[in-house]
Amino acid sequence: MKFIYFTVVLILSSLTNISFAQDCSQVIESNDAMQFNMKEMRVSADCQNLTITLKHVGNLPQQFMGHNWVLSATENMMPITGVSMQAGAPNYLPESDERIIAATDMIGGGQESSVTFDLSSLDPSKDYTYFCTFPAHYAIMKGSFIIE
Ligand code: ZN
């Protein structure tokens, strides 16, 4: 009986370890209706590095319904959407802009793209927002990025 109890505890603790590992890697989906499948993303402050994988589960090509996942301080979102428009097709993202904390590639239906960045350098008390920089998409395609 004791042996079974310890086995269960061991299994539970290994499951906990697995879920901790998964917290440092999150998947978000986007679609042909210009939407992300999450209004907010919560990530663990225990993660040194975080990997975000963006999937486009739609069918439309990148030039009509392109999506990316871009992270910045909330106050920088509007300026970044402006310079992204100027950067133009196909990526709609400036080559280098220090206000951009992380960004995936711009993708079309059926594709996916990942980005890994240093989460530990961010301040959990600040407001961060993720969004898509394809023209006009940020109006709907945005969400709160919460470090907890
Ligand atoms: Zn988009």
mmCIF file of C-alpha atoms and ligand atoms in Angstrom:
data_model
loop_
_atom_site.group_PDB
_atom_site.id
_atom_site.type_symbol
_atom_site.label_atom_id
_atom_site.label_comp_id
_atom_site.label_asym_id
_atom_site.label_seq_id
_atom_site.Cartn_x
_atom_site.Cartn_y
_atom_site.Cartn_z
ATOM 1 C CA MET A 1 0.000 0.000 0.000
ATOM 2 C CA LYS A 2 2.800 2.378 0.958
ATOM 3 C CA PHE A 3 4.627 1.466 -2.213
ATOM 4 C CA ILE A 4 1.589 2.342 -4.333
ATOM 5 C CA TYR A 5 1.246 5.668 -2.531
ATOM 6 C CA PHE A 6 4.857 6.581 -3.264
ATOM 7 C CA THR A 7 4.478 5.533 -6.873
ATOM 8 C CA VAL A 8 1.462 7.816 -7.257
ATOM 9 C CA VAL A 9 3.375 10.688 -5.664
ATOM 10 C CA LEU A 10 6.284 10.075 -8.010
ATOM 11 C CA ILE A 11 4.012 10.029 -11.056
ATOM 12 C CA LEU A 12 2.267 13.212 -9.926
ATOM 13 C CA SER A 13 5.526 15.045 -9.320
ATOM 14 C CA SER A 14 6.869 14.028 -12.719
ATOM 15 C CA LEU A 15 3.642 15.256 -14.331
ATOM 16 C CA THR A 16 4.092 18.553 -12.509
ATOM 17 C CA ASN A 17 7.605 18.825 -13.899
ATOM 18 C CA ILE A 18 6.309 18.222 -17.391
ATOM 19 C CA SER A 19 3.704 20.947 -17.073
ATOM 20 C CA PHE A 20 6.327 23.378 -15.764
ATOM 21 C CA ALA A 21 8.384 22.712 -18.878
ATOM 22 C CA GLN A 22 5.368 23.302 -21.105
ATOM 23 C CA ASP A 23 4.715 26.667 -19.475
ATOM 24 C CA CYS A 24 7.897 27.946 -21.114
ATOM 25 C CA SER A 25 6.551 27.090 -24.522
ATOM 26 C CA GLN A 26 3.109 28.169 -25.688
ATOM 27 C CA VAL A 27 1.108 27.709 -28.862
ATOM 28 C CA ILE A 28 -1.330 30.302 -30.185
ATOM 29 C CA GLU A 29 -3.527 29.882 -33.243
ATOM 30 C CA SER A 30 -4.689 32.344 -35.861
ATOM 31 C CA ASN A 31 -7.267 31.855 -38.597
ATOM 32 C CA ASP A 32 -8.902 33.118 -41.798
ATOM 33 C CA ALA A 33 -11.343 35.239 -39.731
ATOM 34 C CA MET A 34 -8.470 37.502 -38.601
ATOM 35 C CA GLN A 35 -8.458 36.180 -35.050
ATOM 36 C CA PHE A 36 -6.101 34.791 -32.461
ATOM 37 C CA ASN A 37 -7.621 32.007 -30.353
ATOM 38 C CA MET A 38 -6.601 33.738 -27.099
ATOM 39 C CA LYS A 39 -7.533 37.149 -25.709
ATOM 40 C CA GLU A 40 -4.640 36.927 -23.289
ATOM 41 C CA MET A 41 -1.594 34.795 -22.677
ATOM 42 C CA ARG A 42 -0.328 34.000 -19.198
ATOM 43 C CA VAL A 43 3.258 32.907 -18.828
ATOM 44 C CA SER A 44 5.336 31.899 -15.832
ATOM 45 C CA ALA A 45 7.887 34.370 -14.476
ATOM 46 C CA ASP A 46 9.966 31.263 -13.673
ATOM 47 C CA CYS A 47 10.772 30.855 -17.352
ATOM 48 C CA GLN A 48 14.175 32.163 -18.383
ATOM 49 C CA ASN A 49 13.351 31.771 -22.068
ATOM 50 C CA LEU A 50 9.910 31.520 -23.601
ATOM 51 C CA THR A 51 9.047 29.982 -26.952
ATOM 52 C CA ILE A 52 5.888 31.077 -28.722
ATOM 53 C CA THR A 53 4.640 29.087 -31.691
ATOM 54 C CA LEU A 54 2.101 30.773 -33.925
ATOM 55 C CA LYS A 55 -0.039 28.486 -36.076
ATOM 56 C CA HIS A 56 -2.219 29.684 -38.931
ATOM 57 C CA VAL A 57 -5.043 27.150 -39.059
ATOM 58 C CA GLY A 58 -6.776 28.826 -42.019
ATOM 59 C CA ASN A 59 -6.312 28.340 -45.772
ATOM 60 C CA LEU A 60 -5.811 31.867 -47.087
ATOM 61 C CA PRO A 61 -2.338 32.798 -48.335
ATOM 62 C CA GLN A 62 -0.038 35.200 -46.531
ATOM 63 C CA GLN A 63 -0.596 38.121 -48.948
ATOM 64 C CA PHE A 64 -4.345 38.194 -48.125
ATOM 65 C CA MET A 65 -4.513 36.923 -44.541
ATOM 66 C CA GLY A 66 -0.975 37.013 -43.198
ATOM 67 C CA HIS A 67 -0.421 36.753 -39.458
ATOM 68 C CA ASN A 68 2.502 37.187 -37.144
ATOM 69 C CA TRP A 69 2.869 37.358 -33.368
ATOM 70 C CA VAL A 70 4.666 40.461 -32.189
ATOM 71 C CA LEU A 71 5.278 41.407 -28.561
ATOM 72 C CA SER A 72 5.935 44.890 -27.207
ATOM 73 C CA ALA A 73 5.195 47.092 -24.246
ATOM 74 C CA THR A 74 1.535 48.085 -24.622
ATOM 75 C CA GLU A 75 2.383 51.766 -25.181
ATOM 76 C CA ASN A 76 4.576 50.800 -28.161
ATOM 77 C CA MET A 77 1.938 48.829 -30.029
ATOM 78 C CA MET A 78 0.493 51.729 -32.043
ATOM 79 C CA PRO A 79 3.910 53.162 -33.065
ATOM 80 C CA ILE A 80 5.030 49.688 -34.138
ATOM 81 C CA THR A 81 1.908 49.123 -36.264
ATOM 82 C CA GLY A 82 2.747 52.444 -37.959
ATOM 83 C CA VAL A 83 6.335 51.557 -38.864
ATOM 84 C CA SER A 84 5.174 48.074 -39.861
ATOM 85 C CA MET A 85 2.811 49.577 -42.450
ATOM 86 C CA GLN A 86 5.746 51.617 -43.805
ATOM 87 C CA ALA A 87 7.930 48.501 -43.932
ATOM 88 C CA GLY A 88 5.312 47.028 -46.282
ATOM 89 C CA ALA A 89 4.740 43.601 -47.822
ATOM 90 C CA PRO A 90 5.443 40.808 -47.383
ATOM 91 C CA ASN A 91 6.622 40.975 -43.764
ATOM 92 C CA TYR A 92 5.024 44.207 -42.516
ATOM 93 C CA LEU A 93 7.690 44.549 -39.861
ATOM 94 C CA PRO A 94 10.727 46.837 -39.630
ATOM 95 C CA GLU A 95 14.135 45.146 -39.939
ATOM 96 C CA SER A 96 15.183 46.236 -36.481
ATOM 97 C CA ASP A 97 13.234 48.180 -33.924
ATOM 98 C CA GLU A 98 14.272 47.962 -30.307
ATOM 99 C CA ARG A 99 10.656 48.376 -29.186
ATOM 100 C CA ILE A 100 9.878 44.936 -30.638
ATOM 101 C CA ILE A 101 10.596 42.385 -27.913
ATOM 102 C CA ALA A 102 9.877 39.332 -30.056
ATOM 103 C CA ALA A 103 8.278 38.534 -33.404
ATOM 104 C CA THR A 104 7.518 35.435 -35.443
ATOM 105 C CA ASP A 105 7.610 35.363 -39.225
ATOM 106 C CA MET A 106 4.543 36.502 -41.154
ATOM 107 C CA ILE A 107 2.769 33.305 -42.195
ATOM 108 C CA GLY A 108 -0.168 32.152 -44.297
ATOM 109 C CA GLY A 109 -2.718 29.344 -43.972
ATOM 110 C CA GLY A 110 -1.299 25.988 -42.917
ATOM 111 C CA GLN A 111 2.021 27.439 -41.795
ATOM 112 C CA GLU A 112 3.588 27.978 -38.396
ATOM 113 C CA SER A 113 6.462 29.997 -36.995
ATOM 114 C CA SER A 114 8.184 30.058 -33.609
ATOM 115 C CA VAL A 115 10.185 32.621 -31.719
ATOM 116 C CA THR A 116 12.213 32.178 -28.514
ATOM 117 C CA PHE A 117 13.156 35.167 -26.424
ATOM 118 C CA ASP A 118 14.535 36.111 -23.016
ATOM 119 C CA LEU A 119 11.529 36.434 -20.732
ATOM 120 C CA SER A 120 13.626 37.132 -17.638
ATOM 121 C CA SER A 121 14.573 40.584 -19.001
ATOM 122 C CA LEU A 122 10.940 41.724 -18.924
ATOM 123 C CA ASP A 123 9.299 43.420 -15.960
ATOM 124 C CA PRO A 124 6.234 41.424 -14.754
ATOM 125 C CA SER A 125 4.657 44.619 -13.400
ATOM 126 C CA LYS A 126 4.588 46.277 -16.849
ATOM 127 C CA ASP A 127 1.830 46.029 -19.473
ATOM 128 C CA TYR A 128 2.727 44.022 -22.551
ATOM 129 C CA THR A 129 0.586 43.351 -25.601
ATOM 130 C CA TYR A 130 0.939 40.879 -28.449
ATOM 131 C CA PHE A 131 -0.521 41.655 -31.841
ATOM 132 C CA CYS A 132 -0.374 41.011 -35.592
ATOM 133 C CA THR A 133 1.271 43.683 -37.770
ATOM 134 C CA PHE A 134 -0.502 42.778 -41.039
ATOM 135 C CA PRO A 135 -2.304 46.015 -42.047
ATOM 136 C CA ALA A 136 -5.348 46.699 -39.837
ATOM 137 C CA HIS A 137 -5.251 43.302 -38.129
ATOM 138 C CA TYR A 138 -4.146 44.724 -34.770
ATOM 139 C CA ALA A 139 -7.656 46.154 -34.294
ATOM 140 C CA ILE A 140 -8.856 42.606 -33.544
ATOM 141 C CA MET A 141 -5.675 40.570 -33.367
ATOM 142 C CA LYS A 142 -4.226 41.614 -30.040
ATOM 143 C CA GLY A 143 -4.152 40.434 -26.476
ATOM 144 C CA SER A 144 -2.631 40.982 -23.065
ATOM 145 C CA PHE A 145 0.642 39.273 -22.289
ATOM 146 C CA ILE A 146 0.756 38.622 -18.566
ATOM 147 C CA ILE A 147 3.819 37.433 -16.676
ATOM 148 C CA GLU A 148 2.851 35.849 -13.366
HETATM 149 ZN ZN ZN B 1 -2.935 38.999 -39.042
#
